[in-house]
Short mmCIF file of N, CA and C in Angstrom, two decimals:
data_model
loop_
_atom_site.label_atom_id
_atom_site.label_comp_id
_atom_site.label_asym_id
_atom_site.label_seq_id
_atom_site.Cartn_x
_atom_site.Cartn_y
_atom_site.Cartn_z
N UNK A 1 -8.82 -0.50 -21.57
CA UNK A 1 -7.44 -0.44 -22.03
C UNK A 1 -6.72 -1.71 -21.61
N UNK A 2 -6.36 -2.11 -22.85
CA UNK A 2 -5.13 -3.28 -21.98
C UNK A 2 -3.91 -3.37 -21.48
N UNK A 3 -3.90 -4.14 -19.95
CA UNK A 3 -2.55 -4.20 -20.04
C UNK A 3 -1.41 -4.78 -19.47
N UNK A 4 -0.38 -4.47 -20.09
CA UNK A 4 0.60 -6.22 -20.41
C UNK A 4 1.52 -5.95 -18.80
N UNK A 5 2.13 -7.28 -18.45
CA UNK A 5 2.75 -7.51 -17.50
C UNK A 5 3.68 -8.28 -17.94
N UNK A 6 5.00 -7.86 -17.53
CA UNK A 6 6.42 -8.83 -18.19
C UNK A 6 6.33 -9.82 -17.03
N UNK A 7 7.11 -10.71 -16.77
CA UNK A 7 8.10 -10.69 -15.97
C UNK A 7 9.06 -12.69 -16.55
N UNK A 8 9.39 -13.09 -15.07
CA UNK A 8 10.87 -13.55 -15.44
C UNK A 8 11.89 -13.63 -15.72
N UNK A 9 12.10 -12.12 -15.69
CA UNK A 9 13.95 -12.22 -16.02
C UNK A 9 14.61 -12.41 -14.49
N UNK A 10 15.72 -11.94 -14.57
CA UNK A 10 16.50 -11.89 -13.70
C UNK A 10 18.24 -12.26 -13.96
N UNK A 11 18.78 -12.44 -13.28
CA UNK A 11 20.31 -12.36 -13.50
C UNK A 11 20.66 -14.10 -13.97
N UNK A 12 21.48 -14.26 -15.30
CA UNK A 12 21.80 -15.41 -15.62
C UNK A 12 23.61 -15.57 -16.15
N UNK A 13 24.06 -16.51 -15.94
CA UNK A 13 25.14 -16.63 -16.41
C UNK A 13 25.13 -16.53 -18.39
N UNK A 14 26.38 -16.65 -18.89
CA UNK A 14 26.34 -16.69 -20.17
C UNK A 14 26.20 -18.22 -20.60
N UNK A 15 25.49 -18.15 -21.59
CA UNK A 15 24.80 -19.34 -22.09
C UNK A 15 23.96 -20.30 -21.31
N UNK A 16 23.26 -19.13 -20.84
CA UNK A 16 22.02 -19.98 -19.02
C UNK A 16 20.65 -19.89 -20.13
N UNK A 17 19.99 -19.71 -20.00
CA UNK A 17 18.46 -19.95 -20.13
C UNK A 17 17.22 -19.20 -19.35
N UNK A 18 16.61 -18.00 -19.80
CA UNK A 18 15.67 -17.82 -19.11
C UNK A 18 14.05 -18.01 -20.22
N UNK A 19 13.17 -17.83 -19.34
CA UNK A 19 11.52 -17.95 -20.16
C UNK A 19 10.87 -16.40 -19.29
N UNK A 20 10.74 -15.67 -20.62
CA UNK A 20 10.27 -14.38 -19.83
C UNK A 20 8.23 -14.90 -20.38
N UNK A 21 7.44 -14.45 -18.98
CA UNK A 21 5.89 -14.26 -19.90
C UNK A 21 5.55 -12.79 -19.73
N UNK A 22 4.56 -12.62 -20.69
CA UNK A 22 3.60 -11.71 -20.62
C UNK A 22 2.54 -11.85 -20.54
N UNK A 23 1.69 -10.92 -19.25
CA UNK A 23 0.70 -11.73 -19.04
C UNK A 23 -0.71 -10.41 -19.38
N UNK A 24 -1.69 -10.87 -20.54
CA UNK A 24 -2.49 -9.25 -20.86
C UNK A 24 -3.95 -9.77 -20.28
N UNK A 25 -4.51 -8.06 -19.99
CA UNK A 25 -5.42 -8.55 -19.12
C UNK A 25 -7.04 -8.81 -20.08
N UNK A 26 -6.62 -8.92 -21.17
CA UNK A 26 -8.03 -9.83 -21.98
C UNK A 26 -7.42 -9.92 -22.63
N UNK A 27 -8.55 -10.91 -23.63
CA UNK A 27 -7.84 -11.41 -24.66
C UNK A 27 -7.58 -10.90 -26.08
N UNK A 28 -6.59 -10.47 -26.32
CA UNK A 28 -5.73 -9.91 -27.44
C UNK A 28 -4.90 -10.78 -28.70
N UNK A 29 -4.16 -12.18 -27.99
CA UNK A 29 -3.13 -12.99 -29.45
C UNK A 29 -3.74 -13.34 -30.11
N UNK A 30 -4.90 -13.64 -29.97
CA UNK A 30 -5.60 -14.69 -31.38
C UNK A 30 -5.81 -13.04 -32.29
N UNK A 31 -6.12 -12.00 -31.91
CA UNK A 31 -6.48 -11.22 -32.59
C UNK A 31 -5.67 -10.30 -33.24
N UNK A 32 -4.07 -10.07 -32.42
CA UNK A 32 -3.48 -9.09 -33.49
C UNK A 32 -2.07 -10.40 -32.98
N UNK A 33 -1.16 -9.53 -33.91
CA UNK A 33 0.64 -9.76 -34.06
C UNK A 33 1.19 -9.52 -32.67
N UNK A 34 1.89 -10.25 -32.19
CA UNK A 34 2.66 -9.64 -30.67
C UNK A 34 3.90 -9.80 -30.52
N UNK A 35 4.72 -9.17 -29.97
CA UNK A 35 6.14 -9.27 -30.16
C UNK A 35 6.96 -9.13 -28.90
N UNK A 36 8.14 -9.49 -28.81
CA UNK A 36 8.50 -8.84 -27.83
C UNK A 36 10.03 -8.29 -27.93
N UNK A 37 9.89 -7.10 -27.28
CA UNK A 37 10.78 -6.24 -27.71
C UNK A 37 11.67 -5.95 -26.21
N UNK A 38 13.26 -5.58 -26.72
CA UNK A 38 13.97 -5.19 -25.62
C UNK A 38 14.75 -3.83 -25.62
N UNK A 39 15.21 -3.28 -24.51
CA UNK A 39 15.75 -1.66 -24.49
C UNK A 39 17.06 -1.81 -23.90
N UNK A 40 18.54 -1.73 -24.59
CA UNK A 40 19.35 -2.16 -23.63
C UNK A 40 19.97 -0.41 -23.42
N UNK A 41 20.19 0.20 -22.34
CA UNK A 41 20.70 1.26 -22.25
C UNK A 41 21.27 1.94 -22.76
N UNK A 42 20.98 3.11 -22.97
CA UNK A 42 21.54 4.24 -24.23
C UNK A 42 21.22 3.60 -25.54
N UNK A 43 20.00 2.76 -25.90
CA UNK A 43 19.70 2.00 -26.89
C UNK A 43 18.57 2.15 -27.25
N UNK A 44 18.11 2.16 -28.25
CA UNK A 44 16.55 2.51 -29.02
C UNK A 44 16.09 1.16 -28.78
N UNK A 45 14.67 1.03 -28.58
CA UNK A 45 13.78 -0.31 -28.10
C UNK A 45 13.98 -0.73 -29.56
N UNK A 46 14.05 -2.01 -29.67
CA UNK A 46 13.96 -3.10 -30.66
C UNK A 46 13.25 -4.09 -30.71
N UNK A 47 12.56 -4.55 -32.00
CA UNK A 47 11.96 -6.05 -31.54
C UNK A 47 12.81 -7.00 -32.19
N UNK A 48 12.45 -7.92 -31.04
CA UNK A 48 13.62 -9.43 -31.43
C UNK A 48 12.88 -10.64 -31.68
N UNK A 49 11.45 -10.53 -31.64
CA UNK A 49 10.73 -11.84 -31.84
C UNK A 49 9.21 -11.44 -31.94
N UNK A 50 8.39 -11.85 -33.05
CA UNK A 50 7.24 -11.66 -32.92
C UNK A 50 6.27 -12.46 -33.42
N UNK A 51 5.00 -12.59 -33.29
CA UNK A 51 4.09 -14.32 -33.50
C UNK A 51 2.69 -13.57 -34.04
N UNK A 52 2.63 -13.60 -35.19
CA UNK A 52 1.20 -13.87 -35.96
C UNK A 52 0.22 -14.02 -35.10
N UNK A 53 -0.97 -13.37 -35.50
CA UNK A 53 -2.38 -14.31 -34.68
C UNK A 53 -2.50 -15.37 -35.54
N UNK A 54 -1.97 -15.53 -36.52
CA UNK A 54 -1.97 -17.10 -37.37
C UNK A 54 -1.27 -17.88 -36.47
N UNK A 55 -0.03 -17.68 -36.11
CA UNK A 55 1.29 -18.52 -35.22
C UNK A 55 2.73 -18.35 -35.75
N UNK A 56 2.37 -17.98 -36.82
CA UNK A 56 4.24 -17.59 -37.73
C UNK A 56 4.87 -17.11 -37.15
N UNK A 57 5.67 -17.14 -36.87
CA UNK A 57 7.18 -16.26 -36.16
C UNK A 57 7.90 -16.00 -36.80
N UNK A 58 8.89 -14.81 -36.22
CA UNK A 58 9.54 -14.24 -37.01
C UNK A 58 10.71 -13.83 -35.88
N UNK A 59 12.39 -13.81 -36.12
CA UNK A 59 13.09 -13.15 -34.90
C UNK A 59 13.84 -12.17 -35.74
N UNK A 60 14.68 -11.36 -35.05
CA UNK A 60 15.72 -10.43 -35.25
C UNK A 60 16.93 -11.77 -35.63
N UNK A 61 17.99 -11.29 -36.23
CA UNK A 61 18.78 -11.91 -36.60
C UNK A 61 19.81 -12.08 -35.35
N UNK A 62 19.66 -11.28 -34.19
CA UNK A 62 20.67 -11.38 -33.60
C UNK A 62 20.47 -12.58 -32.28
N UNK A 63 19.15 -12.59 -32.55
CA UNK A 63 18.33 -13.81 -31.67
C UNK A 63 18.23 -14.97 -32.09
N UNK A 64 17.96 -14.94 -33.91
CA UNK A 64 17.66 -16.31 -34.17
C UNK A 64 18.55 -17.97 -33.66
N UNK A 65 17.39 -18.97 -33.83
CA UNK A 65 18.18 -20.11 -33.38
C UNK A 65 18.51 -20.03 -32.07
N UNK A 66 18.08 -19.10 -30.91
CA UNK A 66 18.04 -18.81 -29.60
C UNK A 66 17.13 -18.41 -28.76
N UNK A 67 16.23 -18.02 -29.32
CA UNK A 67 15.21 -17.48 -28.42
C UNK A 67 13.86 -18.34 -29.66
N UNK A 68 12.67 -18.69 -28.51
CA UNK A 68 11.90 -18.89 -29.31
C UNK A 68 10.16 -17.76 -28.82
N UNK A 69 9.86 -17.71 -29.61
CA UNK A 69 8.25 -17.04 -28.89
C UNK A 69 7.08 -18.12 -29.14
N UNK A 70 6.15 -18.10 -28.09
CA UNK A 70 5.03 -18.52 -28.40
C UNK A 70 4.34 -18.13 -27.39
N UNK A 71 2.71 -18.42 -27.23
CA UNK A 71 1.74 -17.91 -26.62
C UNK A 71 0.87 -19.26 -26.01
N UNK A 72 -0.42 -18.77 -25.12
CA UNK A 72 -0.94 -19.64 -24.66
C UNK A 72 -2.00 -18.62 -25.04
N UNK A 73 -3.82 -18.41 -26.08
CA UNK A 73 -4.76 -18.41 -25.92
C UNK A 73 -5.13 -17.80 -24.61
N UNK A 74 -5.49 -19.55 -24.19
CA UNK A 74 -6.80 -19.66 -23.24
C UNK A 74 -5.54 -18.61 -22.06
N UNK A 75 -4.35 -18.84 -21.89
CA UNK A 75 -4.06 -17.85 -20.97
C UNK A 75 -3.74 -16.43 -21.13
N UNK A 76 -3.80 -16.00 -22.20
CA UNK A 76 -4.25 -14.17 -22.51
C UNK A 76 -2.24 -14.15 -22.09
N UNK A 77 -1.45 -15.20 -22.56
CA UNK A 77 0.30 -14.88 -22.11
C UNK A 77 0.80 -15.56 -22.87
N UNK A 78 1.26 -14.35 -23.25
CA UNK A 78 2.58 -14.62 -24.65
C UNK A 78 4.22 -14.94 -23.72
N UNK A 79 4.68 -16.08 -24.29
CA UNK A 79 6.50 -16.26 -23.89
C UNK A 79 7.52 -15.85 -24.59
N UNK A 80 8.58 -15.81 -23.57
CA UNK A 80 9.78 -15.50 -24.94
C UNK A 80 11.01 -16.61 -24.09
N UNK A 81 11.21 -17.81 -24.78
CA UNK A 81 12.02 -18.73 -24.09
C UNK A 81 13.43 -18.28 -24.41
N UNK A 82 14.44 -18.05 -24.29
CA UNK A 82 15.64 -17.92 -24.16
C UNK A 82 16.47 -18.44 -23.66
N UNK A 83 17.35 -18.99 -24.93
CA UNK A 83 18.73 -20.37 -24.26
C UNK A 83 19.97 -19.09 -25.33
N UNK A 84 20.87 -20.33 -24.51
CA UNK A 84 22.11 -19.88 -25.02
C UNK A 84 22.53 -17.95 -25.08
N UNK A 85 22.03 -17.68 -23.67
CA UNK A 85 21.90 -16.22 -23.67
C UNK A 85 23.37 -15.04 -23.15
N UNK A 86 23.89 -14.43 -23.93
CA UNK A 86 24.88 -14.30 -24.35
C UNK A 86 24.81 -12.54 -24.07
N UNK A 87 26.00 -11.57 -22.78
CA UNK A 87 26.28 -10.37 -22.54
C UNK A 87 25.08 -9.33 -22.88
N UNK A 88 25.62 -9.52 -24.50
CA UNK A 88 24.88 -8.59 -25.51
C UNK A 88 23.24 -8.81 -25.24
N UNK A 89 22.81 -9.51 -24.63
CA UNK A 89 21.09 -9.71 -24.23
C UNK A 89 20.53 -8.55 -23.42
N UNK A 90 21.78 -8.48 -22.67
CA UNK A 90 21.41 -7.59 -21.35
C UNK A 90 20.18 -6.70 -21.80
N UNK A 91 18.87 -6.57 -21.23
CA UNK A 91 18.48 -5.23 -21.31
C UNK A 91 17.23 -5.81 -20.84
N UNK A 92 16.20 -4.42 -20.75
CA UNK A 92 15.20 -4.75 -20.06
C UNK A 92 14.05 -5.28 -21.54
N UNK A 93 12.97 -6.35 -21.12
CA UNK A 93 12.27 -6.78 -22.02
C UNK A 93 10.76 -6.65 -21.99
N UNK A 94 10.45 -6.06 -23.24
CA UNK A 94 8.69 -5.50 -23.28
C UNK A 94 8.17 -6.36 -23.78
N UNK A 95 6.68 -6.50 -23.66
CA UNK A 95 5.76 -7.19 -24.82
C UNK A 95 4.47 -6.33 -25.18
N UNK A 96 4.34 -6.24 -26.51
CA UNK A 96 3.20 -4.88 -27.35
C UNK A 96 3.50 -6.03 -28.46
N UNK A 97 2.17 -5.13 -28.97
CA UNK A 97 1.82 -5.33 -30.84
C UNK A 97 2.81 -5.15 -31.46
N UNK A 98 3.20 -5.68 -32.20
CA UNK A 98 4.46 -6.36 -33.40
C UNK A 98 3.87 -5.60 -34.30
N UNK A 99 2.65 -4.84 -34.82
CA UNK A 99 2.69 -3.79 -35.66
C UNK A 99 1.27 -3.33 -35.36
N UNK A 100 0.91 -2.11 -35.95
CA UNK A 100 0.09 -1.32 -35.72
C UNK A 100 0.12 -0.07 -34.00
N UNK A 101 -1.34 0.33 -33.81
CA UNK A 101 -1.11 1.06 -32.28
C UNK A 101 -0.72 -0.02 -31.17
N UNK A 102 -0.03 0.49 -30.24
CA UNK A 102 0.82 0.01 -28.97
C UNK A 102 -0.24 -0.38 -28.43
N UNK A 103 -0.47 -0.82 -27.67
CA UNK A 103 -0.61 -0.58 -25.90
C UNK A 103 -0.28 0.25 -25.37
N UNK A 104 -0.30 0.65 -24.15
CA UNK A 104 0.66 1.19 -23.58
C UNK A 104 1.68 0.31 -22.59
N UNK A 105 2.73 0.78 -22.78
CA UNK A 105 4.41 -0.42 -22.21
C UNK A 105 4.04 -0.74 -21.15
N UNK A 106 3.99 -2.08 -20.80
CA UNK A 106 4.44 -2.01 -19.15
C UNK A 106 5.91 -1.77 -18.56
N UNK A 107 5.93 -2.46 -17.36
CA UNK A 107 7.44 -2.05 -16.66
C UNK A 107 8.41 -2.46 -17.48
N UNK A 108 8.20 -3.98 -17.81
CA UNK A 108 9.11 -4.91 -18.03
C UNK A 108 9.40 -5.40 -17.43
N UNK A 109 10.85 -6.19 -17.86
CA UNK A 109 11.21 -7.23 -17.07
C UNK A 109 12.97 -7.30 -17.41
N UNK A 110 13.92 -6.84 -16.64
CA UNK A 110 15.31 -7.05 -16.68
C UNK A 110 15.84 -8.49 -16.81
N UNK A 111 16.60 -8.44 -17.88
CA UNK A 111 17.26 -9.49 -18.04
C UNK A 111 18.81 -9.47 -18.10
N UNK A 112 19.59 -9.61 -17.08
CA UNK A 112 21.16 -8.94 -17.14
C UNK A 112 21.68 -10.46 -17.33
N UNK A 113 22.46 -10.59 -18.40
CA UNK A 113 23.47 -11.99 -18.79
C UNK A 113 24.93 -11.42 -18.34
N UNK A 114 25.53 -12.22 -17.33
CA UNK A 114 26.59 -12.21 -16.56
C UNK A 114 27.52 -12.85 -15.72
N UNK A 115 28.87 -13.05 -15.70
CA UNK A 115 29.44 -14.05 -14.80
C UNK A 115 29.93 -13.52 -13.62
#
């Protein structure tokens, strides 16, 4: 079974910058879609960015032009870079398959945008 490990968030001002990874324990991106998705409280999980095993990307509209995704292969860890990060971010952030069966979730990784 595989399985994923967030981390990097932590507490940022508004319009700060964080790089969350995920780190899976074989190798999985070359082979399916991966995404990464966030849960902000009293909120249904969403995905906001997700990357082809081709490389295409794709974001949520409320991300685009702000967050970018990409992966490393040989390191089995997908990123999610984040600039210009803005209140409404707040929430905790997953990484799973962008379509088809899950994984199962890891913890995540909190990301609270705040002054």
């Amino acid at each position: 079974q595989v399985q994923l490990v967030e981390s990097g968030g932590g507490l940022v001002q508004p319009g700060g910058s964080l790089r969350l990874s995920c780190a899976a324990s074989r190798s999985i991106f070359s082979s399916y879609a991966m995404g990464w998705y966030r849960q902000a409280p009293g909120k249904q999980r969403e995905l906001v960015a997700g990357i082809s095993s081709g490389g295409s990307t794709n974001y949520a509209d409320s991300v685009m032009g702000r967050f970018t995704i990409s992966r490393d292969n040989s390191k089995n860890t997908l990123y999610l870079q984040m600039n210009n990060l803005k209140p409404e971010d707040t929430a905790v952030y997953y990484c799973n398959r962008r379509s088809g069966p899950v994984y199962p979730w890891g913890q995540g990784t909190q990301v609270t945008v705040s002054s």
